[in-house]
Coordinates of C-alpha atoms and ligand atoms in Angstrom, one line a residue:
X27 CA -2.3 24.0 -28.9
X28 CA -0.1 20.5 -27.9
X29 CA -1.0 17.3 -30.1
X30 CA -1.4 15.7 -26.5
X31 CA -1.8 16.8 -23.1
X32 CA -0.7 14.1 -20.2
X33 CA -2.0 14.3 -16.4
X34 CA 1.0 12.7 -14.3
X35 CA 4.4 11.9 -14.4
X36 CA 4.9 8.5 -13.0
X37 CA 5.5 5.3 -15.1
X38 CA 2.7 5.5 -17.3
X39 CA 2.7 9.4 -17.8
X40 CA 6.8 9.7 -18.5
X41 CA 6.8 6.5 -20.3
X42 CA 4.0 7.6 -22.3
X43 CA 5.5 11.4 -23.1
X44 CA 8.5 9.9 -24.0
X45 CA 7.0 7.8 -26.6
X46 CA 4.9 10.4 -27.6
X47 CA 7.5 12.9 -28.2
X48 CA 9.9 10.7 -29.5
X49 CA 6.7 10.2 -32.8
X50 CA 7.1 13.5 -33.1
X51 CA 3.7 15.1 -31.5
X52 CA 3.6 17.8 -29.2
X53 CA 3.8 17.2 -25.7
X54 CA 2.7 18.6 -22.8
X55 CA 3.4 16.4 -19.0
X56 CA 1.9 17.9 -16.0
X57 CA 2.9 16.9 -12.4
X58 CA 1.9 17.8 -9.2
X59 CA 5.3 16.7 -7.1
X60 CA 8.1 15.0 -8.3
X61 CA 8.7 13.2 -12.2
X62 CA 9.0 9.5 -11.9
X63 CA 5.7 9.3 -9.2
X64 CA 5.0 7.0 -6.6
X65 CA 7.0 4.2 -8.0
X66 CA 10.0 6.3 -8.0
X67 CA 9.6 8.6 -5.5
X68 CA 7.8 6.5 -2.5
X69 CA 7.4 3.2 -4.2
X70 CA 9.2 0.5 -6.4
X71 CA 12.5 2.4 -6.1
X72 CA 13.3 3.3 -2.6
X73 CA 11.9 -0.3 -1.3
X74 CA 14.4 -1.8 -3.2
X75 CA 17.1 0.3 -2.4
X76 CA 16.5 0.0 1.8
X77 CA 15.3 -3.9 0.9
X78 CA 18.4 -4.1 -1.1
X79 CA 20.8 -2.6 2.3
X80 CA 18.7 -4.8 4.6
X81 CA 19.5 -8.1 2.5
X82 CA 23.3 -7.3 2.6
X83 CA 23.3 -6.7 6.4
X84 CA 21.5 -10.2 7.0
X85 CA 23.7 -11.7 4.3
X86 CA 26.9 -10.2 6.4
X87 CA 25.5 -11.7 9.5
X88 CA 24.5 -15.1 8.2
X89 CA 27.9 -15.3 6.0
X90 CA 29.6 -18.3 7.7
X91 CA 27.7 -20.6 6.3
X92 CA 29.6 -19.8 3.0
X93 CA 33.1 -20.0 4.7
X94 CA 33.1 -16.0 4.8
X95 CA 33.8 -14.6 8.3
X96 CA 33.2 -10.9 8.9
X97 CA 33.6 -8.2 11.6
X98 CA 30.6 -7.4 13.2
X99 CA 28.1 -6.0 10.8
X100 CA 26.4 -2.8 11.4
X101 CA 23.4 -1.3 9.8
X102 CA 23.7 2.7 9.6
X103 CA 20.1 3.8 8.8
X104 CA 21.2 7.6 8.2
X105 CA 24.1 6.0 5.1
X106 CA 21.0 3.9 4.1
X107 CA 18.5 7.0 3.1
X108 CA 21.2 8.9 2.0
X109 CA 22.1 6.2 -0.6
X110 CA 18.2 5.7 -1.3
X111 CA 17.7 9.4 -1.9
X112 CA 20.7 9.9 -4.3
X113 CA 19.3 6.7 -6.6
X114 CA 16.0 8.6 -6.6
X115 CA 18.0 12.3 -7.4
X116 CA 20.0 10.3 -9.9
X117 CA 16.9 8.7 -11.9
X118 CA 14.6 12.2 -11.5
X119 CA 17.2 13.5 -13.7
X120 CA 17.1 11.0 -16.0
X121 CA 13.5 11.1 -16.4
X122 CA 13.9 15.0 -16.6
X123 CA 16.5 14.7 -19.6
X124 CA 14.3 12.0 -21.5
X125 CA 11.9 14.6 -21.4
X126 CA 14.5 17.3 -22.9
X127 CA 15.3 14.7 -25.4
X128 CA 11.9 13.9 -26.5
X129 CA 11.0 17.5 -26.4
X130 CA 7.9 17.4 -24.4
X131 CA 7.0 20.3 -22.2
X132 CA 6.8 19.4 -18.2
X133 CA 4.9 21.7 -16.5
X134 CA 5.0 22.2 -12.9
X135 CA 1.6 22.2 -10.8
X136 CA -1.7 20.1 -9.6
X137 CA -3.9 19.7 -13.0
X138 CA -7.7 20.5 -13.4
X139 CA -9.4 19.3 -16.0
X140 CA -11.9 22.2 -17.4
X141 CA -14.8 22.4 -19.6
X142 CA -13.4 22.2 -23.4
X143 CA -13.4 25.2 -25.7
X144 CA -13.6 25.1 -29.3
X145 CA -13.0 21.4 -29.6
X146 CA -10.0 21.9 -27.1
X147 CA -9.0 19.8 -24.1
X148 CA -8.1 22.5 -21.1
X149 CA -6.1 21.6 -18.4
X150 CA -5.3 24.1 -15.4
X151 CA -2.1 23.9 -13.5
X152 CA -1.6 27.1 -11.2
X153 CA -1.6 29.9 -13.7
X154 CA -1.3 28.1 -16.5
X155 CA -3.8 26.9 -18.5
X156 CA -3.1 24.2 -21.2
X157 CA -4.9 23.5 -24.4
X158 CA -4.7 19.8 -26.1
X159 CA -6.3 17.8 -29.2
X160 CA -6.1 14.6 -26.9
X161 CA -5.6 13.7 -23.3
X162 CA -4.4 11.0 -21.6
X163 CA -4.9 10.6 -18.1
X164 CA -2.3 8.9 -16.1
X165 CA -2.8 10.0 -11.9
X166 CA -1.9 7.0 -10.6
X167 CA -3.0 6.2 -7.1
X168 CA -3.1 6.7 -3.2
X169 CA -2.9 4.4 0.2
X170 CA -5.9 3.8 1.6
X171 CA -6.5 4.9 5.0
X172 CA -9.4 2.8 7.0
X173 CA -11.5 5.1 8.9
X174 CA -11.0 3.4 12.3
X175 CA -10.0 5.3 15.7
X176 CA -6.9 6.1 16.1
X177 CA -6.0 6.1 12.0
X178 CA -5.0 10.0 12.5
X179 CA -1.7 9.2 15.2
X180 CA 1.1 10.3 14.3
X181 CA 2.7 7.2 14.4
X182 CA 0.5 5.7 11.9
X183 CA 2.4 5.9 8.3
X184 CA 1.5 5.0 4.6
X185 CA 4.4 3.7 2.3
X186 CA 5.2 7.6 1.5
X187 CA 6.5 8.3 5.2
X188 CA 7.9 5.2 6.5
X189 CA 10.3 4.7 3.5
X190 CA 11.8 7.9 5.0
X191 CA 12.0 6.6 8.4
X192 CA 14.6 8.3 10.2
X193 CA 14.9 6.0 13.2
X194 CA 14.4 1.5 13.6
X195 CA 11.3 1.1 15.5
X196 CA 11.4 -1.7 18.3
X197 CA 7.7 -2.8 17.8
X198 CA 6.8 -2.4 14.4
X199 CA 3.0 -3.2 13.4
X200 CA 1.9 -3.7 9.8
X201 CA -1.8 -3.9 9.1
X202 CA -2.2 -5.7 5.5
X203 CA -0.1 -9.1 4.6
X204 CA -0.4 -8.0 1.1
X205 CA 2.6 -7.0 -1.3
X206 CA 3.9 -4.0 -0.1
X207 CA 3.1 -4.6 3.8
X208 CA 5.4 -7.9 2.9
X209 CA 8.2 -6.3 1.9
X210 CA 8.2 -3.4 4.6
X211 CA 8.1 -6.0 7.3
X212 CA 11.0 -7.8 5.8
X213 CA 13.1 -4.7 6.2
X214 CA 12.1 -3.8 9.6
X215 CA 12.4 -7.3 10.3
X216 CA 15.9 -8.0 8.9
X217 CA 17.2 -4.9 10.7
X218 CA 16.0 -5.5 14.1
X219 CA 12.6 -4.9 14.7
X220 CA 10.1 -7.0 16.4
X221 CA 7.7 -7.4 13.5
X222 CA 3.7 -8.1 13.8
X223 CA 1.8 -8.7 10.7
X224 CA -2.0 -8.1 11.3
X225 CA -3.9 -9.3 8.3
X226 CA -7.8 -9.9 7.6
X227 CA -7.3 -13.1 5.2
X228 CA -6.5 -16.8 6.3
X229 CA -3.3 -16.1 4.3
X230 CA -0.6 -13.6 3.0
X231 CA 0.3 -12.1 -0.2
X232 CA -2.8 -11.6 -1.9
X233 CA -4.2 -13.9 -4.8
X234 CA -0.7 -15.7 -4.9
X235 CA -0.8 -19.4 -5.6
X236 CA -1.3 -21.2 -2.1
X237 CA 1.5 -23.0 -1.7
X238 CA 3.9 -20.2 -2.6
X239 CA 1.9 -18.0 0.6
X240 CA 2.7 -21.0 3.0
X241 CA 6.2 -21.4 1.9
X242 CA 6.9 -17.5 2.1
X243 CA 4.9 -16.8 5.6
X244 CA 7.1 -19.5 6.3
X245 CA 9.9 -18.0 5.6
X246 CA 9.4 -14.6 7.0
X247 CA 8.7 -16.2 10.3
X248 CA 12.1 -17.3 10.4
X249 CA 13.2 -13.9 10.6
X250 CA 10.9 -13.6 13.5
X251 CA 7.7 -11.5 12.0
X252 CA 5.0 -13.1 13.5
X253 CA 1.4 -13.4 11.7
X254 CA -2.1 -12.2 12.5
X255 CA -4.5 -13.9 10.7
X256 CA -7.9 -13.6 10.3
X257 CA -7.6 -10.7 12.2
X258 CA -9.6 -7.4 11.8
X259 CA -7.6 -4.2 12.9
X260 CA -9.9 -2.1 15.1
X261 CA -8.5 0.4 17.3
X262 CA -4.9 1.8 17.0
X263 CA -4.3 2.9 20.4
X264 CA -1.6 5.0 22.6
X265 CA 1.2 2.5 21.7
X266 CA -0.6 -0.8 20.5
X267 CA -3.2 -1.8 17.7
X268 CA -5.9 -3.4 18.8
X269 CA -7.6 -6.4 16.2
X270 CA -10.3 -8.8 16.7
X271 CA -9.5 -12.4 16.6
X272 CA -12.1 -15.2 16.5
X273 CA -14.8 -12.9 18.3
X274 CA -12.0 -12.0 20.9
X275 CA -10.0 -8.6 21.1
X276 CA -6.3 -9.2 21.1
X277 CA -3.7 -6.1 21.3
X278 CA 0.0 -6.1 19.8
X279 CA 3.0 -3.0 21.2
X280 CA 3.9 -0.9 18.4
X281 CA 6.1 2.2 17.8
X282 CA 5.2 2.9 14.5
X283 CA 2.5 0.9 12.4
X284 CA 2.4 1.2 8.7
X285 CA -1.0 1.1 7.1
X286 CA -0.9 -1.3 3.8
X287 CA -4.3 -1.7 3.5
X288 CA -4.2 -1.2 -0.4
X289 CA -4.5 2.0 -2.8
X290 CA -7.3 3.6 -4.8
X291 CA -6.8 5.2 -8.1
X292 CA -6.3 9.4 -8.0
X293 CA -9.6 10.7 -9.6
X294 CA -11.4 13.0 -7.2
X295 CA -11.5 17.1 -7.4
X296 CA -9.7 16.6 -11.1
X297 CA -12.5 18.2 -12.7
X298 CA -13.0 14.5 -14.8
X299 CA -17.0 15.4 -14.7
X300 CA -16.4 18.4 -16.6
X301 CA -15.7 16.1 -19.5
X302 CA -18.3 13.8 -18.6
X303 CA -15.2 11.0 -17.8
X304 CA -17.0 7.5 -16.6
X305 CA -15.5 6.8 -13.1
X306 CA -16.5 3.3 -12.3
X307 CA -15.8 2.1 -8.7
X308 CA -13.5 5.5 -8.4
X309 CA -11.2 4.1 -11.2
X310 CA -11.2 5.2 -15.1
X311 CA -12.9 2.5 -17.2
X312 CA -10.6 2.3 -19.8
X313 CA -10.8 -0.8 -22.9
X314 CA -8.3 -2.9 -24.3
X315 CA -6.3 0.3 -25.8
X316 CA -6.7 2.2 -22.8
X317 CA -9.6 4.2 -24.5
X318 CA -12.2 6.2 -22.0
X319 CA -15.9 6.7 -22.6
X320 CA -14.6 10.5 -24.3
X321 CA -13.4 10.6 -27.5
X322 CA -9.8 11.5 -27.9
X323 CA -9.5 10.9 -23.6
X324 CA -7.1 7.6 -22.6
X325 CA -6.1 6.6 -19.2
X326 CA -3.4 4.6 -18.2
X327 CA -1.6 2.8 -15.2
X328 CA -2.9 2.6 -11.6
X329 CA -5.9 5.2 -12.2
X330 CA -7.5 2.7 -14.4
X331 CA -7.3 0.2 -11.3
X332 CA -7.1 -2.8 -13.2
X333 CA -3.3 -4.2 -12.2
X334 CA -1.7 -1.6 -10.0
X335 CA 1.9 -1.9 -11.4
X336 CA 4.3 -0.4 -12.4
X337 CA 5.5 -2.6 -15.6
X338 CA 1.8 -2.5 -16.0
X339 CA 1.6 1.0 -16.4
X340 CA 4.5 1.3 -18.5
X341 CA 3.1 -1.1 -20.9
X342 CA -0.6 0.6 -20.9
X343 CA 1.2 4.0 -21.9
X344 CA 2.6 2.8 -24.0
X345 CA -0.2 0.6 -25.9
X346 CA -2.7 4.3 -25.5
X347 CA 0.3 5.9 -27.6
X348 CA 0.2 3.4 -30.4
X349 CA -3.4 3.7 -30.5
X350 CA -3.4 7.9 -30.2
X351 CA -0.7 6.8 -33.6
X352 CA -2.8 4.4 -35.2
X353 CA -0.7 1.7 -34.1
X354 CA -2.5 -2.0 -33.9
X355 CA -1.8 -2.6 -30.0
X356 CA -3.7 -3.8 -27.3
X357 CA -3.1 -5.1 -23.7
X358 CA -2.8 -8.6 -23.2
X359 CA -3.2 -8.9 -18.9
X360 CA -3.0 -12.7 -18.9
X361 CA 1.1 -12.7 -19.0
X362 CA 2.1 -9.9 -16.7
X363 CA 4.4 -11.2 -14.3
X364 CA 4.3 -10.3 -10.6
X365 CA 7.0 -9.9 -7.8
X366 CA 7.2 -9.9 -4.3
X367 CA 10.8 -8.8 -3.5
X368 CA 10.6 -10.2 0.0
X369 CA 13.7 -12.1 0.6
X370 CA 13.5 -14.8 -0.4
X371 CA 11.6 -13.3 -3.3
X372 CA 8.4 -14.4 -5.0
X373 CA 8.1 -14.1 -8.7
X374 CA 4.3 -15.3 -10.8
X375 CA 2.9 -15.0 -13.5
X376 CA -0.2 -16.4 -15.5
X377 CA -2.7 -18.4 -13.8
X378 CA -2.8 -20.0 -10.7
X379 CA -4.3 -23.9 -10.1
X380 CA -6.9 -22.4 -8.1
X381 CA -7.8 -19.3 -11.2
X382 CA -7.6 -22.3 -14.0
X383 CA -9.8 -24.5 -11.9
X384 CA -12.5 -21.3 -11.5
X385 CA -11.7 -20.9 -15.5
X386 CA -12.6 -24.4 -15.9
X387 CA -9.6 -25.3 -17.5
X388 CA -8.4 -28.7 -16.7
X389 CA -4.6 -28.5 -15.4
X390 CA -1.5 -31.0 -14.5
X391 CA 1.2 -29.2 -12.2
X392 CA 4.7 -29.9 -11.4
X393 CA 7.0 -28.6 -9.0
X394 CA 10.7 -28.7 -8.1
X395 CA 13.0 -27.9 -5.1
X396 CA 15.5 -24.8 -5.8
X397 CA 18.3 -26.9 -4.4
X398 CA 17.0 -28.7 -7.9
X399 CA 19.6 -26.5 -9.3
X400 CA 23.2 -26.7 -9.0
X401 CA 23.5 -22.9 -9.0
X402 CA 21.1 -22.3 -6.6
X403 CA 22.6 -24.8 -4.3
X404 CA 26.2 -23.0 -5.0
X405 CA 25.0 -19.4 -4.4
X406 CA 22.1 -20.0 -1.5
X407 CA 21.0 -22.2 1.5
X408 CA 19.7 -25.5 0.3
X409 CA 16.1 -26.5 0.9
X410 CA 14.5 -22.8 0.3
X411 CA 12.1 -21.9 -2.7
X412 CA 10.5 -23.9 -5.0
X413 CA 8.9 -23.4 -8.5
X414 CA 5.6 -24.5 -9.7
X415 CA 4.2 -24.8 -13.0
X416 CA 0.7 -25.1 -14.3
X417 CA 0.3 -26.6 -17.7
X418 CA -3.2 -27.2 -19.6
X419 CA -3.8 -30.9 -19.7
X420 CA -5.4 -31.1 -23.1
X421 CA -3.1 -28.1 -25.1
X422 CA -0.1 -29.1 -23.1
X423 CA 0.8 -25.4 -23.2
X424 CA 2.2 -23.4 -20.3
X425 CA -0.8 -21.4 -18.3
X426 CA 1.4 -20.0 -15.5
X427 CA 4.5 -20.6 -13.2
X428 CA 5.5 -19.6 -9.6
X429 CA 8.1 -19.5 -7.6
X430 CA 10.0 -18.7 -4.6
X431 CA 13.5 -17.8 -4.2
X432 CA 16.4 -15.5 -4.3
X433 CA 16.3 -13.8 -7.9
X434 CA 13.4 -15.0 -9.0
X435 CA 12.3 -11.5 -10.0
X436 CA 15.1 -11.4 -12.3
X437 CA 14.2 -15.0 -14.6
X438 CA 10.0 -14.8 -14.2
X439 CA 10.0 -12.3 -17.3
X440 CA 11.7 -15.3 -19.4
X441 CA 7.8 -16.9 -19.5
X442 CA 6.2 -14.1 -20.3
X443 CA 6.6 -15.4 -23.8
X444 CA 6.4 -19.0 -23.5
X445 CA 2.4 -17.8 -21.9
X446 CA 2.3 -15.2 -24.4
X447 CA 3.0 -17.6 -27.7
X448 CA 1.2 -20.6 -25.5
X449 CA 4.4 -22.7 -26.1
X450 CA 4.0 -26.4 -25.0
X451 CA 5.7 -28.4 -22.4
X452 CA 7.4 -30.1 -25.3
X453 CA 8.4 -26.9 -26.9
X454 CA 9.9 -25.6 -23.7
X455 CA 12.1 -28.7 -23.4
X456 CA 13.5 -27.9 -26.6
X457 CA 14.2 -24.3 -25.8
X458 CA 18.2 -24.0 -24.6
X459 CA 18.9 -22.5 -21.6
X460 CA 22.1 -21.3 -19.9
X461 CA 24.0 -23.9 -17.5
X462 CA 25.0 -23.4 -14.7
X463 CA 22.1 -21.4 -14.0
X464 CA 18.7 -20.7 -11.5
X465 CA 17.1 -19.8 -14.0
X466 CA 16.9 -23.9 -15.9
X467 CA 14.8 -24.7 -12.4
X468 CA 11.8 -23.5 -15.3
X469 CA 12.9 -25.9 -17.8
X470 CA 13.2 -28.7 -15.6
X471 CA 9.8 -28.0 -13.3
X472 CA 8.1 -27.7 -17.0
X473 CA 9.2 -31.1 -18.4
X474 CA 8.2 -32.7 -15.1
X475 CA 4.5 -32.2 -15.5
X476 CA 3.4 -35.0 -17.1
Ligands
FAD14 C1 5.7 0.9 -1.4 C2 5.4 0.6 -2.9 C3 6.2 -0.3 -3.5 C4 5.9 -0.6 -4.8 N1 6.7 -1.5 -5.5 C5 6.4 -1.9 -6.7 C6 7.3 -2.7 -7.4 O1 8.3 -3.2 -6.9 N2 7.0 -3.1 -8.7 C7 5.9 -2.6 -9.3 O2 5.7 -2.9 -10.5 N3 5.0 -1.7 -8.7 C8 5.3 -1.4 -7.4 N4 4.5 -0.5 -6.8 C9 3.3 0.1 -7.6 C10 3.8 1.2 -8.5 O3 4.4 2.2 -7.7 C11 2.6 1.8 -9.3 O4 1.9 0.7 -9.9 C12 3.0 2.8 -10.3 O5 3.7 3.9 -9.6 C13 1.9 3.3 -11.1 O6 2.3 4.3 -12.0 P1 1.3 5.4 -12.5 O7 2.1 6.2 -13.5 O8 0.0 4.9 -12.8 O9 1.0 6.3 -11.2 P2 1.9 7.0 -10.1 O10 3.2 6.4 -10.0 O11 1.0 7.0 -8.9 O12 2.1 8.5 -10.6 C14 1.0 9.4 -10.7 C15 1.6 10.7 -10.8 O13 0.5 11.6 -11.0 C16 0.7 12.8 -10.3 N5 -0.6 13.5 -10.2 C17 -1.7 13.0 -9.6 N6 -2.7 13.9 -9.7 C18 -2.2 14.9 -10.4 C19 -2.7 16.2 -10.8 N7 -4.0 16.5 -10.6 N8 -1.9 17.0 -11.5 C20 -0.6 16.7 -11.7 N9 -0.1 15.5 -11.3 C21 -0.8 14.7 -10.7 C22 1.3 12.3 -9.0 O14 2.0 13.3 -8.2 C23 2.2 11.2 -9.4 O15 3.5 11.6 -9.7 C24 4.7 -0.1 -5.5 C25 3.9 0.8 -4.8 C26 4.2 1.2 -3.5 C27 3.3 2.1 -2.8

């Protein structure tokens, strides 16, 4: 029998094996399809690797600006895939010899959770049936699909098939201005697509801080996506979707349309009744240590439904290890950052004006211009992105900052601590950072509320 039997590979499942084997217990990691799950295999990684070919090709178009000249740039979707499918092959193995390492046992199939025997957790994948003192539950999730006609054309794709897009669509339609709809858009967008954004909210990007969601729809409609607010999909017809629009029906051309509607956690037909799991809202309640309503049963990552990310789910996995160890750990949501790697990119974290206003904490803000810093300015157009800060009036401590701009994914983890260890305004101005660089733009922005 294993010390611990885990339902899906993705971020929290191979995180969570690996950490589980490498404390010595006795692993078992079941997986339907491929290790590494959605984020790796239709998700986090191949986005970035086509976002990452789409930014070059705009950069190598829009180069004069910096005194570079090139011949004329071409984008060659077929290289592009290629490229995005070998970073996937190359990280699968690495997730696959982690395993090895760790010596946890991967078994191939779709898991069912049965009835225990004699005190024993029993999972069935194909013929094999596993046995396990404790389980931890970790199926992630799947796009949502709104029931309305037309949903079933062929043409309509989730994030799984239209990151395997074989050909650039000349009318491409996203329903949902949310994260991952965002960043789609920008790719099509950047590499010649006409791009139409249908979205049901006044505003894009989910529960972002308001000003960063003007400045970026801003931004994206320089590269020519066009907006559709406040608009309710209803119809996806021959070669158009159809919305409604302040009680009128209004119809956009499309190719291909991408539904981004959101995801729901995985937790149907897995037997979880025959354990008597609580589903609440079709996601796993789980508490603080990712504990379940069952004895000896964790879940962790998108299944639990709480934060839908993959740093998230690392980080749950993780903390339902420590606890399946004895380990003192818990998760702490309040500092987990959050990126939209549009370009430019949007990077948050902590609260927003509007969230410490419905806390009824008191706040001061500040913000700052990117061109604010002398790096930015060398390495990027001036006059793009900003960073905002929200400070606690009273404390003086740091409640959340925001920003947008190139690389700001690659600086917002720096104030995960400063939230975390609810440093100060004055204690941040103290704190030495590296000149010439973007990242100071959190420094200065900080000192400036007053
Ligand atoms: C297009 C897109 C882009 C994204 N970009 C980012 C990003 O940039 N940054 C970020 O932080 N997050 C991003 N996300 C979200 C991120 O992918 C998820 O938060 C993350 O994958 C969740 O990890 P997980 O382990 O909980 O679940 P998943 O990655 O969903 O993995 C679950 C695994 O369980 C397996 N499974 C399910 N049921 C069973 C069963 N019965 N038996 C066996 N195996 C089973 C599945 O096959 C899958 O491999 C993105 C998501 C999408 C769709």
């Amino acid at each position: 029998m294993y010390d611990l039997v885990i339902l899906g590979g993705g971020p929290a499942g191979y995180l969570s094996a690996e950490r589980a084997g490498e404390a010595g217990l006795n692993t078992v990691l079941i997986e339907k399809c491929h290790l590494g799950g959605v984020c790796l295999n239709e998700g986090c990684v191949p986005s970035k690797t086509i976002l990452y070919s789409s930014k070059l090709f705009s950069q190598a178009k829009h180069s004069q600006g910096f005194g570079v000249t090139v011949g004329d740039a071409a984008f060659d979707l077929k290289k592009v895939m290629t490229r995005k499918e070998k970073v996937i092959g190359a990280l699968r193995k690495g997730i696959a010899a982690t395993m090895k390492k760790n010596k946890v046992t991967v078994v191939n199939g779709e898991g069912t959770v049965l009835p225990k025997e004699n005190n024993a957790f029993r999972v069935k994948a194909g013929d094999t049936i596993v046995e396990g003192k404790k389980l931890l539950i970790c199926t992630g999730s799947e796009a949502i699909r709104i029931p309305i006609p037309g949903a079933d054309r062929d043409f309509v794709y989730t994030n799984r098939e239209i990151l395997s897009i074989d050909h650039i669509p000349e009318n491409f339609v996203v329903i949902g201005g949310g994260v991952i709809g965002l960043e789609i858009a920008n790719f099509f967008a950047e590499v010649g697509s006409k791009v139409t954004v249908v979205e049901l909210l006044p505003f894009i990007g989910g529960p972002i801080d308001s000003d960063i969601s003007a400045a970026l729809k801003k931004e994206m409609e320089k590269k020519g996506i066009v907006f559709k607010l406040q608009s309710k999909v209803v119809e996806i017809g021959e070669k158009s979707v159809v919305y409604e629009a302040g009680g009128n029906k209004e119809s956009v051309d499309a190719d291909i349309v991408l539904m981004s509607v959101g995801r729901r956690p995985v937790t149907k037909g897995l037997g979880f009744e025959n354990i008597n799991l609580f589903i609440d809202k079709g996601a796993i309640r789980v508490d603080e240590r990712g504990r379940t309503n069952v004895p000896d049963v964790w879940a962790a990552g998108d299944v639990n439904g709480v934060s839908m990310l993959a740093h998230t789910a690392y980080r749950e996995g993780e903390v339902c290890i420590n606890d399946i160890l004895g380990k003192n750990d818990r998760m702490r949501y309040h500092a987990v950052p959050g990126v939209i790697y549009t370009h430019p990119e949007v990077a948050t974290i902590g609260l927003t004006e509007k969230e410490a206003a419905h806390e009824g904490i008191e706040v001061t803000t500040a913000k700052l211009p990117m061109s604010y810093s002398g790096r930015y300015l060398a390495e990027n157009e001036a006059g793009k992105g900003f960073c905002k800060v929200v400070v606690n009036k009273e404390t003086r401590a740091l409640l959340g900052v925001h920003m947008i701009g190139s690389v700001c994914s690659e600086m917002i983890f720096g104030v995960a601590p400063m939230i975390e260890n609810e440093l100060r305004v004055e204690d941040i101005a103290e704190l030495v950072f590296p000149h010439p660089t973007v990242s100071e733009i959190i420094r200065d922005t900080v000192k400036h509320a007053k």
